[in-house]
Amino acid sequence: MKKFEADVLIAGSGVAGLYCALHLRSDLKILVLSKSELTETDTYLAQGGISTALDEKDIPLFVEDTLKAGDYENKVDAVNILAKESIENIMELIRYGLQFDKHNSGLSYTREGAHSVNRIVHQKDETGKAVAETLIAEAKRRSNIELWEHTTMVDIIKEGNRCIGGVLMKEGEIIEVAAKDVVLATGGVGGLFKKSTNHRTLTGDGVAIAIKNGVELKDADYVQFHPTVLDRGLENERRFLISESLRGEGAILVNSKGERFVNELLPRDEVTAAIERELEKSGEKCVYIDISFMDSEFVKTRFPAIYQECLKSGIDMTKDRVPVSPAQHYYMGGIKVDLNGRTSMENLYALGETACTGVHGKNRLASNSLLEGLVFSKRAAKTINETADKIELVKEGKGYTLELDKKAVIKELKGSSGKYEDELFSY
Ligand code: SIN
């Protein structure tokens, strides 16, 4: 078995893992892992954009929109931080070189469900790709950051309630990594669902590690379904999202008779429920999103990736309605963390979709996920920077296992009421 040492070991190369790495001190040796390729993350797939307060005056309204969408189950402190620290993080991405779409001399803001105003910055319909490519390029420029692809963290190494490293599987080889701090940023749980917009490889690994080590979870059964996912009638493939920003720009939802049945800009859970009621009533498999009545040049320029993907299925969205149905999209629950990403285990952090900061409550407000990844991973990095010198590296690992137990994660997702029984794979 191989051994390796790092100051900080980060599992996950999405926005949370990479942004945390980029905010760690340059004298710390950092190892970032990707289970597959660096770009195979849900960050890369994000279409709509990143929410941000427009200015100081917009902060209270942004907070209220986030709380309302979350059914007021959100952690208010976390929501205040999200809104207050949003602008500085968007500015930081711009300093890294990310070019958001512009309107006149400023940023172009779009709208999505349950936002009272247009406050979502974007790069056409591939904002996540722009974020991922920007962060990966920046990480590659840093000599203190190592990026390992095709490497899965299968367990942490602990001493009592203190995390002292991680165990990795890389091309069939086991590698023990001694680390002062370990960060779980392994993304969501969509790979456990039959229909999901997530990469199939994202199977709640961080949550599985937390469960086997007695690390506390929060809202473990809070899963979000996106209302408008391209319905090609295919089984067991990753579902292609039809971004909520289409509705933000004016697209409507209709049934097969062409009738509208819901306010398209309600919170995501309410639109999903309305579609499910409509499908129940009609006995059909999908409803339709219609943007064909808008200027075709605008549609093709504003949504080029979605336009091209629909064409592959023979649908020209400048002329045709696009068949959509709900699919699993996001995990609001996860490993319970404080406002600086700390879990219930010492020196173990969780970030992004793997963590539950409580910011989303019961239902995440559209485009708050990349923002959460930015804001809370920067805060975690600050805490790690301030404490790393006091932590001693422990080089002897013991007591870990190599199994990532998907069934244990599924049990948590189902909760006491046995939710999502039909939607989840059974292993
Ligand atoms: C979308 O573009 O509809 C997804 C954005 C999000 O998940 O918030």
GROMACS .gro file of C-alpha atoms and ligand atoms in nm:
model
  435
    1MET     CA    1   0.000   0.000   0.000
    2LYS     CA    2   0.120   0.350  -0.085
    3LYS     CA    3   0.140   0.637   0.161
    4PHE     CA    4   0.118   1.009   0.093
    5GLU     CA    5   0.116   1.326   0.301
    6ALA     CA    6  -0.067   1.655   0.252
    7ASP     CA    7  -0.170   1.944   0.471
    8VAL     CA    8  -0.520   1.944   0.327
    9LEU     CA    9  -0.689   1.659   0.144
   10ILE     CA   10  -0.996   1.759  -0.059
   11ALA     CA   11  -1.228   1.496  -0.209
   12GLY     CA   12  -1.411   1.654  -0.502
   13SER     CA   13  -1.323   1.886  -0.789
   14GLY     CA   14  -1.648   2.080  -0.823
   15VAL     CA   15  -1.686   2.444  -0.731
   16ALA     CA   16  -1.667   2.378  -0.356
   17GLY     CA   17  -1.353   2.163  -0.361
   18LEU     CA   18  -1.160   2.382  -0.606
   19TYR     CA   19  -1.263   2.719  -0.463
   20CYS     CA   20  -1.163   2.598  -0.117
   21ALA     CA   21  -0.823   2.484  -0.252
   22LEU     CA   22  -0.769   2.821  -0.420
   23HIS     CA   23  -0.829   3.006  -0.093
   24LEU     CA   24  -0.588   2.798   0.114
   25ARG     CA   25  -0.249   2.941   0.203
   26SER     CA   26   0.016   2.894  -0.063
   27ASP     CA   27   0.249   2.729   0.192
   28LEU     CA   28   0.001   2.446   0.251
   29LYS     CA   29   0.035   2.131   0.042
   30ILE     CA   30  -0.306   2.050  -0.101
   31LEU     CA   31  -0.430   1.739  -0.274
   32VAL     CA   32  -0.759   1.758  -0.466
   33LEU     CA   33  -0.925   1.437  -0.585
   34SER     CA   34  -1.164   1.373  -0.866
   35LYS     CA   35  -1.348   1.041  -0.880
   36SER     CA   36  -1.341   1.050  -1.259
   37GLU     CA   37  -1.225   1.347  -1.465
   38LEU     CA   38  -1.184   1.697  -1.322
   39THR     CA   39  -1.469   1.818  -1.538
   40GLU     CA   40  -1.712   1.537  -1.454
   41THR     CA   41  -1.890   1.737  -1.186
   42ASP     CA   42  -2.237   1.879  -1.144
   43THR     CA   43  -2.073   2.220  -1.128
   44TYR     CA   44  -1.969   2.173  -1.491
   45LEU     CA   45  -2.329   2.087  -1.586
   46ALA     CA   46  -2.493   2.388  -1.419
   47GLN     CA   47  -2.681   2.588  -1.679
   48GLY     CA   48  -2.883   2.871  -1.528
   49GLY     CA   49  -2.628   3.075  -1.339
   50ILE     CA   50  -2.527   3.206  -0.999
   51SER     CA   51  -2.758   3.412  -0.780
   52THR     CA   52  -2.619   3.726  -0.626
   53ALA     CA   53  -2.749   4.025  -0.438
   54LEU     CA   54  -2.753   4.311  -0.688
   55ASP     CA   55  -2.628   4.557  -0.428
   56GLU     CA   56  -2.654   4.621  -0.051
   57LYS     CA   57  -3.020   4.721  -0.086
   58ASP     CA   58  -3.110   4.386  -0.249
   59ILE     CA   59  -2.970   4.175   0.038
   60PRO     CA   60  -3.289   4.165   0.252
   61LEU     CA   61  -3.504   4.073  -0.051
   62PHE     CA   62  -3.257   3.804  -0.161
   63VAL     CA   63  -3.265   3.664   0.195
   64GLU     CA   64  -3.645   3.668   0.199
   65ASP     CA   65  -3.669   3.494  -0.144
   66THR     CA   66  -3.429   3.221  -0.024
   67LEU     CA   67  -3.624   3.171   0.299
   68LYS     CA   68  -3.962   3.168   0.125
   69ALA     CA   69  -3.847   2.909  -0.132
   70GLY     CA   70  -3.705   2.700   0.155
   71ASP     CA   71  -4.040   2.711   0.335
   72TYR     CA   72  -3.868   2.904   0.618
   73GLU     CA   73  -3.689   2.587   0.728
   74ASN     CA   74  -3.354   2.748   0.636
   75LYS     CA   75  -3.088   2.842   0.887
   76VAL     CA   76  -3.126   3.220   0.890
   77ASP     CA   77  -2.761   3.296   0.983
   78ALA     CA   78  -2.642   3.093   0.687
   79VAL     CA   79  -2.884   3.268   0.449
   80ASN     CA   80  -2.770   3.612   0.568
   81ILE     CA   81  -2.408   3.513   0.506
   82LEU     CA   82  -2.494   3.375   0.162
   83ALA     CA   83  -2.656   3.699   0.054
   84LYS     CA   84  -2.402   3.934   0.218
   85GLU     CA   85  -2.097   3.754   0.078
   86SER     CA   86  -2.242   3.693  -0.269
   87ILE     CA   87  -2.113   4.004  -0.449
   88GLU     CA   88  -1.750   3.970  -0.336
   89ASN     CA   89  -1.738   3.611  -0.462
   90ILE     CA   90  -1.886   3.695  -0.801
   91MET     CA   91  -1.625   3.971  -0.829
   92GLU     CA   92  -1.355   3.720  -0.742
   93LEU     CA   93  -1.463   3.486  -1.024
   94ILE     CA   94  -1.444   3.783  -1.259
   95ARG     CA   95  -1.090   3.855  -1.133
   96TYR     CA   96  -0.999   3.492  -1.210
   97GLY     CA   97  -1.103   3.565  -1.568
   98LEU     CA   98  -1.461   3.438  -1.586
   99GLN     CA   99  -1.660   3.640  -1.836
  100PHE     CA  100  -2.024   3.658  -1.739
  101ASP     CA  101  -2.268   3.781  -2.004
  102LYS     CA  102  -2.294   4.158  -2.016
  103HIS     CA  103  -2.580   4.402  -2.058
  104ASN     CA  104  -2.474   4.749  -2.170
  105SER     CA  105  -2.167   4.817  -1.955
  106GLY     CA  106  -2.273   4.599  -1.660
  107LEU     CA  107  -2.355   4.236  -1.592
  108SER     CA  108  -2.662   4.075  -1.746
  109TYR     CA  109  -2.893   3.940  -1.475
  110THR     CA  110  -3.155   3.679  -1.556
  111ARG     CA  111  -3.441   3.548  -1.349
  112GLU     CA  112  -3.550   3.204  -1.230
  113GLY     CA  113  -3.836   3.071  -1.020
  114ALA     CA  114  -3.915   3.240  -0.687
  115HIS     CA  115  -3.667   3.527  -0.731
  116SER     CA  116  -3.848   3.861  -0.694
  117VAL     CA  117  -3.605   4.033  -0.931
  118ASN     CA  118  -3.353   3.947  -1.203
  119ARG     CA  119  -3.037   3.866  -1.002
  120ILE     CA  120  -2.869   3.566  -1.167
  121VAL     CA  121  -2.538   3.614  -1.345
  122HIS     CA  122  -2.468   3.369  -1.623
  123GLN     CA  123  -2.257   3.276  -1.920
  124LYS     CA  124  -2.520   3.190  -2.178
  125ASP     CA  125  -2.663   2.850  -2.072
  126GLU     CA  126  -2.331   2.698  -1.966
  127THR     CA  127  -2.242   2.895  -1.654
  128GLY     CA  128  -2.116   2.590  -1.468
  129LYS     CA  129  -1.878   2.497  -1.747
  130ALA     CA  130  -1.735   2.852  -1.736
  131VAL     CA  131  -1.697   2.833  -1.357
  132ALA     CA  132  -1.535   2.488  -1.368
  133GLU     CA  133  -1.293   2.577  -1.647
  134THR     CA  134  -1.193   2.900  -1.472
  135LEU     CA  135  -1.126   2.728  -1.139
  136ILE     CA  136  -0.945   2.431  -1.293
  137ALA     CA  137  -0.717   2.664  -1.491
  138GLU     CA  138  -0.642   2.866  -1.177
  139ALA     CA  139  -0.574   2.551  -0.970
  140LYS     CA  140  -0.332   2.423  -1.237
  141ARG     CA  141  -0.135   2.746  -1.204
  142ARG     CA  142  -0.076   2.689  -0.830
  143SER     CA  143   0.236   2.491  -0.744
  144ASN     CA  144   0.100   2.387  -0.400
  145ILE     CA  145  -0.210   2.215  -0.545
  146GLU     CA  146  -0.197   1.859  -0.680
  147LEU     CA  147  -0.495   1.735  -0.879
  148TRP     CA  148  -0.549   1.358  -0.895
  149GLU     CA  149  -0.812   1.223  -1.135
  150HIS     CA  150  -0.975   0.877  -1.122
  151THR     CA  151  -0.921   0.865  -0.748
  152THR     CA  152  -1.199   0.789  -0.500
  153MET     CA  153  -1.186   0.860  -0.129
  154VAL     CA  154  -1.334   0.550   0.035
  155ASP     CA  155  -1.288   0.641   0.399
  156ILE     CA  156  -1.131   0.882   0.639
  157ILE     CA  157  -0.868   0.785   0.893
  158LYS     CA  158  -0.950   0.893   1.244
  159GLU     CA  159  -0.818   0.897   1.596
  160GLY     CA  160  -1.109   0.922   1.838
  161ASN     CA  161  -1.326   1.204   1.706
  162ARG     CA  162  -1.043   1.363   1.510
  163CYS     CA  163  -0.987   1.312   1.140
  164ILE     CA  164  -0.620   1.252   1.055
  165GLY     CA  165  -0.636   1.158   0.687
  166GLY     CA  166  -0.812   0.971   0.412
  167VAL     CA  167  -0.796   0.642   0.227
  168LEU     CA  168  -0.802   0.650  -0.150
  169MET     CA  169  -0.852   0.401  -0.430
  170LYS     CA  170  -0.660   0.497  -0.743
  171GLU     CA  171  -0.654   0.254  -1.035
  172GLY     CA  172  -0.700  -0.043  -0.802
  173GLU     CA  173  -0.435   0.072  -0.558
  174ILE     CA  174  -0.501   0.172  -0.196
  175ILE     CA  175  -0.332   0.494  -0.083
  176GLU     CA  176  -0.330   0.617   0.275
  177VAL     CA  177  -0.302   0.995   0.298
  178ALA     CA  178  -0.203   1.159   0.625
  179ALA     CA  179  -0.354   1.510   0.637
  180LYS     CA  180  -0.407   1.782   0.894
  181ASP     CA  181  -0.752   1.858   0.753
  182VAL     CA  182  -0.983   1.665   0.525
  183VAL     CA  183  -1.260   1.822   0.316
  184LEU     CA  184  -1.551   1.619   0.178
  185ALA     CA  185  -1.686   1.793  -0.134
  186THR     CA  186  -1.798   1.487  -0.326
  187GLY     CA  187  -2.114   1.638  -0.474
  188GLY     CA  188  -2.468   1.507  -0.458
  189VAL     CA  189  -2.662   1.183  -0.462
  190GLY     CA  190  -2.820   1.181  -0.811
  191GLY     CA  191  -2.639   0.866  -0.919
  192LEU     CA  192  -2.857   0.677  -0.670
  193PHE     CA  193  -3.174   0.790  -0.851
  194LYS     CA  194  -3.309   0.632  -1.170
  195LYS     CA  195  -3.390   0.973  -1.320
  196SER     CA  196  -3.148   1.252  -1.238
  197THR     CA  197  -2.970   1.544  -1.399
  198ASN     CA  198  -2.656   1.451  -1.201
  199HIS     CA  199  -2.359   1.256  -1.328
  200ARG     CA  200  -2.417   0.886  -1.264
  201THR     CA  201  -2.086   0.872  -1.073
  202LEU     CA  202  -2.220   1.101  -0.798
  203THR     CA  203  -2.349   0.855  -0.542
  204GLY     CA  204  -2.321   1.037  -0.210
  205ASP     CA  205  -1.970   0.914  -0.126
  206GLY     CA  206  -1.908   1.187   0.133
  207VAL     CA  207  -2.236   1.104   0.304
  208ALA     CA  208  -2.148   0.732   0.304
  209ILE     CA  209  -1.815   0.815   0.471
  210ALA     CA  210  -1.994   1.031   0.729
  211ILE     CA  211  -2.243   0.755   0.807
  212LYS     CA  212  -1.977   0.489   0.862
  213ASN     CA  213  -1.783   0.720   1.094
  214GLY     CA  214  -2.076   0.850   1.298
  215VAL     CA  215  -2.044   1.206   1.161
  216GLU     CA  216  -2.372   1.394   1.204
  217LEU     CA  217  -2.609   1.449   0.908
  218LYS     CA  218  -2.886   1.707   0.871
  219ASP     CA  219  -3.210   1.702   0.668
  220ALA     CA  220  -3.088   1.374   0.521
  221ASP     CA  221  -3.413   1.314   0.329
  222TYR     CA  222  -3.438   1.659   0.164
  223VAL     CA  223  -3.404   1.600  -0.209
  224GLN     CA  224  -3.499   1.843  -0.485
  225PHE     CA  225  -3.660   1.742  -0.814
  226HIS     CA  226  -3.618   1.982  -1.106
  227PRO     CA  227  -3.948   2.032  -1.289
  228THR     CA  228  -3.817   2.063  -1.644
  229VAL     CA  229  -3.582   1.790  -1.758
  230LEU     CA  230  -3.578   1.679  -2.123
  231ASP     CA  231  -3.797   1.371  -2.152
  232ARG     CA  232  -3.665   1.148  -2.430
  233GLY     CA  233  -3.832   0.841  -2.284
  234LEU     CA  234  -3.493   0.680  -2.222
  235GLU     CA  235  -3.417   0.488  -1.902
  236ASN     CA  236  -3.110   0.496  -1.676
  237GLU     CA  237  -2.921   0.768  -1.856
  238ARG     CA  238  -2.828   1.105  -1.712
  239ARG     CA  239  -3.114   1.344  -1.784
  240PHE     CA  240  -3.051   1.668  -1.971
  241LEU     CA  241  -3.176   1.978  -1.791
  242ILE     CA  242  -3.389   2.240  -1.959
  243SER     CA  243  -3.284   2.535  -1.748
  244GLU     CA  244  -3.528   2.728  -1.535
  245SER     CA  245  -3.379   3.039  -1.695
  246LEU     CA  246  -3.585   2.960  -2.009
  247ARG     CA  247  -3.891   3.024  -1.795
  248GLY     CA  248  -3.713   3.323  -1.644
  249GLU     CA  249  -3.681   3.465  -1.997
  250GLY     CA  250  -4.050   3.401  -2.073
  251ALA     CA  251  -4.096   3.033  -2.176
  252ILE     CA  252  -4.425   2.877  -2.069
  253LEU     CA  253  -4.529   2.530  -1.954
  254VAL     CA  254  -4.822   2.365  -2.128
  255ASN     CA  255  -4.994   2.026  -2.138
  256SER     CA  256  -5.042   1.825  -2.458
  257LYS     CA  257  -5.351   2.036  -2.542
  258GLY     CA  258  -5.138   2.350  -2.528
  259GLU     CA  259  -5.301   2.471  -2.204
  260ARG     CA  260  -5.099   2.649  -1.934
  261PHE     CA  261  -5.154   2.500  -1.589
  262VAL     CA  262  -4.910   2.670  -1.351
  263ASN     CA  263  -4.730   2.998  -1.283
  264GLU     CA  264  -4.390   2.900  -1.427
  265LEU     CA  265  -4.195   3.114  -1.180
  266LEU     CA  266  -4.321   2.959  -0.858
  267PRO     CA  267  -4.059   2.786  -0.638
  268ARG     CA  268  -3.922   2.470  -0.795
  269ASP     CA  269  -4.101   2.225  -0.563
  270GLU     CA  270  -4.438   2.387  -0.641
  271VAL     CA  271  -4.386   2.373  -1.019
  272THR     CA  272  -4.276   2.009  -0.988
  273ALA     CA  273  -4.590   1.926  -0.783
  274ALA     CA  274  -4.812   2.102  -1.040
  275ILE     CA  275  -4.656   1.900  -1.324
  276GLU     CA  276  -4.702   1.578  -1.132
  277ARG     CA  277  -5.070   1.660  -1.073
  278GLU     CA  278  -5.111   1.740  -1.444
  279LEU     CA  279  -4.950   1.409  -1.546
  280GLU     CA  280  -5.164   1.218  -1.298
  281LYS     CA  281  -5.475   1.382  -1.446
  282SER     CA  282  -5.382   1.328  -1.811
  283GLY     CA  283  -5.216   0.990  -1.774
  284GLU     CA  284  -4.939   1.123  -2.000
  285LYS     CA  285  -4.563   1.098  -1.945
  286CYS     CA  286  -4.455   1.457  -2.002
  287VAL     CA  287  -4.563   1.818  -2.031
  288TYR     CA  288  -4.401   2.075  -2.261
  289ILE     CA  289  -4.191   2.385  -2.227
  290ASP     CA  290  -4.258   2.632  -2.503
  291ILE     CA  291  -4.026   2.916  -2.605
  292SER     CA  292  -4.104   2.889  -2.978
  293PHE     CA  293  -4.306   3.213  -2.977
  294MET     CA  294  -3.996   3.416  -2.885
  295ASP     CA  295  -3.748   3.561  -3.133
  296SER     CA  296  -3.556   3.263  -3.274
  297GLU     CA  297  -3.222   3.447  -3.291
  298PHE     CA  298  -3.257   3.542  -2.923
  299VAL     CA  299  -3.336   3.179  -2.830
  300LYS     CA  300  -3.037   3.041  -3.022
  301THR     CA  301  -2.793   3.299  -2.885
  302ARG     CA  302  -2.915   3.295  -2.525
  303PHE     CA  303  -2.949   2.914  -2.500
  304PRO     CA  304  -2.705   2.768  -2.755
  305ALA     CA  305  -2.619   2.446  -2.566
  306ILE     CA  306  -2.982   2.360  -2.488
  307TYR     CA  307  -3.082   2.442  -2.845
  308GLN     CA  308  -2.814   2.207  -2.983
  309GLU     CA  309  -2.894   1.926  -2.737
  310CYS     CA  310  -3.264   1.940  -2.827
  311LEU     CA  311  -3.177   1.931  -3.198
  312LYS     CA  312  -2.997   1.598  -3.135
  313SER     CA  313  -3.338   1.461  -3.034
  314GLY     CA  314  -3.505   1.612  -3.339
  315ILE     CA  315  -3.656   1.903  -3.146
  316ASP     CA  316  -3.602   2.257  -3.275
  317MET     CA  317  -3.703   2.469  -2.980
  318THR     CA  318  -3.741   2.780  -3.195
  319LYS     CA  319  -4.033   2.596  -3.360
  320ASP     CA  320  -4.129   2.300  -3.139
  321ARG     CA  321  -4.240   2.251  -2.780
  322VAL     CA  322  -3.987   2.058  -2.571
  323PRO     CA  323  -4.114   1.751  -2.378
  324VAL     CA  324  -4.015   1.771  -2.011
  325SER     CA  325  -4.084   1.593  -1.685
  326PRO     CA  326  -3.938   1.621  -1.333
  327ALA     CA  327  -3.619   1.440  -1.230
  328GLN     CA  328  -3.394   1.438  -0.923
  329HIS     CA  329  -3.162   1.737  -0.935
  330TYR     CA  330  -3.017   1.846  -0.600
  331TYR     CA  331  -2.956   1.734  -0.243
  332MET     CA  332  -3.041   1.995   0.021
  333GLY     CA  333  -2.954   1.762   0.309
  334GLY     CA  334  -2.613   1.622   0.382
  335ILE     CA  335  -2.333   1.635   0.636
  336LYS     CA  336  -2.422   1.885   0.907
  337VAL     CA  337  -2.177   2.175   0.912
  338ASP     CA  338  -2.140   2.505   1.092
  339LEU     CA  339  -2.099   2.839   0.915
  340ASN     CA  340  -1.734   2.757   0.839
  341GLY     CA  341  -1.786   2.409   0.693
  342ARG     CA  342  -1.686   2.223   1.012
  343THR     CA  343  -1.854   1.887   1.070
  344SER     CA  344  -1.915   1.714   1.403
  345MET     CA  345  -1.568   1.555   1.370
  346GLU     CA  346  -1.257   1.760   1.443
  347ASN     CA  347  -1.048   1.854   1.136
  348LEU     CA  348  -1.315   1.718   0.901
  349TYR     CA  349  -1.498   1.967   0.677
  350ALA     CA  350  -1.784   1.922   0.431
  351LEU     CA  351  -1.871   2.162   0.151
  352GLY     CA  352  -2.108   2.216  -0.141
  353GLU     CA  353  -2.385   1.968  -0.210
  354THR     CA  354  -2.227   1.713   0.026
  355ALA     CA  355  -2.279   1.948   0.320
  356CYS     CA  356  -2.592   2.078   0.483
  357THR     CA  357  -2.530   2.438   0.587
  358GLY     CA  358  -2.907   2.475   0.629
  359VAL     CA  359  -2.902   2.756   0.374
  360HIS     CA  360  -3.161   2.595   0.145
  361GLY     CA  361  -3.416   2.475   0.398
  362LYS     CA  362  -3.668   2.241   0.243
  363ASN     CA  363  -3.633   2.358  -0.116
  364ARG     CA  364  -3.335   2.534  -0.272
  365LEU     CA  365  -3.392   2.867  -0.445
  366ALA     CA  366  -3.281   2.849  -0.809
  367SER     CA  367  -2.911   2.919  -0.874
  368ASN     CA  368  -2.818   2.930  -0.506
  369SER     CA  369  -2.608   2.612  -0.532
  370LEU     CA  370  -2.295   2.746  -0.703
  371LEU     CA  371  -2.317   3.048  -0.474
  372GLU     CA  372  -2.328   2.828  -0.164
  373GLY     CA  373  -2.025   2.640  -0.298
  374LEU     CA  374  -1.832   2.966  -0.332
  375VAL     CA  375  -1.930   3.138  -0.008
  376PHE     CA  376  -1.892   2.851   0.237
  377SER     CA  377  -1.579   2.696   0.086
  378LYS     CA  378  -1.401   3.031   0.112
  379ARG     CA  379  -1.506   3.053   0.477
  380ALA     CA  380  -1.383   2.697   0.542
  381ALA     CA  381  -1.050   2.779   0.376
  382LYS     CA  382  -1.010   3.080   0.607
  383THR     CA  383  -1.069   2.860   0.913
  384ILE     CA  384  -0.823   2.597   0.787
  385ASN     CA  385  -0.563   2.868   0.717
  386GLU     CA  386  -0.597   3.002   1.070
  387THR     CA  387  -0.574   2.665   1.246
  388ALA     CA  388  -0.341   2.451   1.029
  389ASP     CA  389  -0.022   2.544   1.213
  390LYS     CA  390  -0.159   2.412   1.542
  391ILE     CA  391  -0.237   2.067   1.397
  392GLU     CA  392   0.021   1.790   1.396
  393LEU     CA  393   0.032   1.543   1.107
  394VAL     CA  394  -0.036   1.189   1.231
  395LYS     CA  395   0.121   0.935   0.997
  396GLU     CA  396  -0.024   0.604   1.121
  397GLY     CA  397  -0.363   0.512   0.976
  398LYS     CA  398  -0.585   0.238   1.108
  399GLY     CA  399  -0.945   0.126   1.143
  400TYR     CA  400  -1.081   0.218   0.803
  401THR     CA  401  -1.284   0.013   0.555
  402LEU     CA  402  -1.280   0.020   0.175
  403GLU     CA  403  -1.655  -0.005   0.118
  404LEU     CA  404  -1.874   0.292   0.028
  405ASP     CA  405  -2.214   0.170   0.142
  406LYS     CA  406  -2.476   0.302  -0.101
  407LYS     CA  407  -2.754   0.120   0.086
  408ALA     CA  408  -2.677   0.319   0.400
  409VAL     CA  409  -2.709   0.645   0.204
  410ILE     CA  410  -3.035   0.527   0.044
  411LYS     CA  411  -3.176   0.447   0.389
  412GLU     CA  412  -3.103   0.805   0.500
  413LEU     CA  413  -3.261   0.947   0.183
  414LYS     CA  414  -3.577   0.748   0.243
  415GLY     CA  415  -3.601   0.875   0.600
  416SER     CA  416  -3.857   0.732   0.838
  417SER     CA  417  -4.141   0.765   0.584
  418GLY     CA  418  -3.973   0.560   0.310
  419LYS     CA  419  -3.975   0.848   0.058
  420TYR     CA  420  -3.848   0.813  -0.302
  421GLU     CA  421  -3.894   0.433  -0.294
  422ASP     CA  422  -3.988   0.421  -0.665
  423GLU     CA  423  -3.728   0.677  -0.773
  424LEU     CA  424  -3.421   0.520  -0.611
  425PHE     CA  425  -3.218   0.228  -0.741
  426SER     CA  426  -3.211  -0.070  -0.508
  427TYR     CA  427  -2.862  -0.212  -0.462
  428SIN     C1  428  -3.138   2.556  -1.391
  428SIN     O1  429  -3.067   2.612  -1.474
  428SIN     O2  430  -3.260   2.542  -1.404
  428SIN     C2  431  -3.074   2.496  -1.270
  428SIN     C3  432  -3.022   2.597  -1.183
  428SIN     C4  433  -3.020   2.543  -1.044
  428SIN     O3  434  -3.013   2.422  -1.023
  428SIN     O4  435  -3.032   2.625  -0.954
   0.00000   0.00000   0.00000
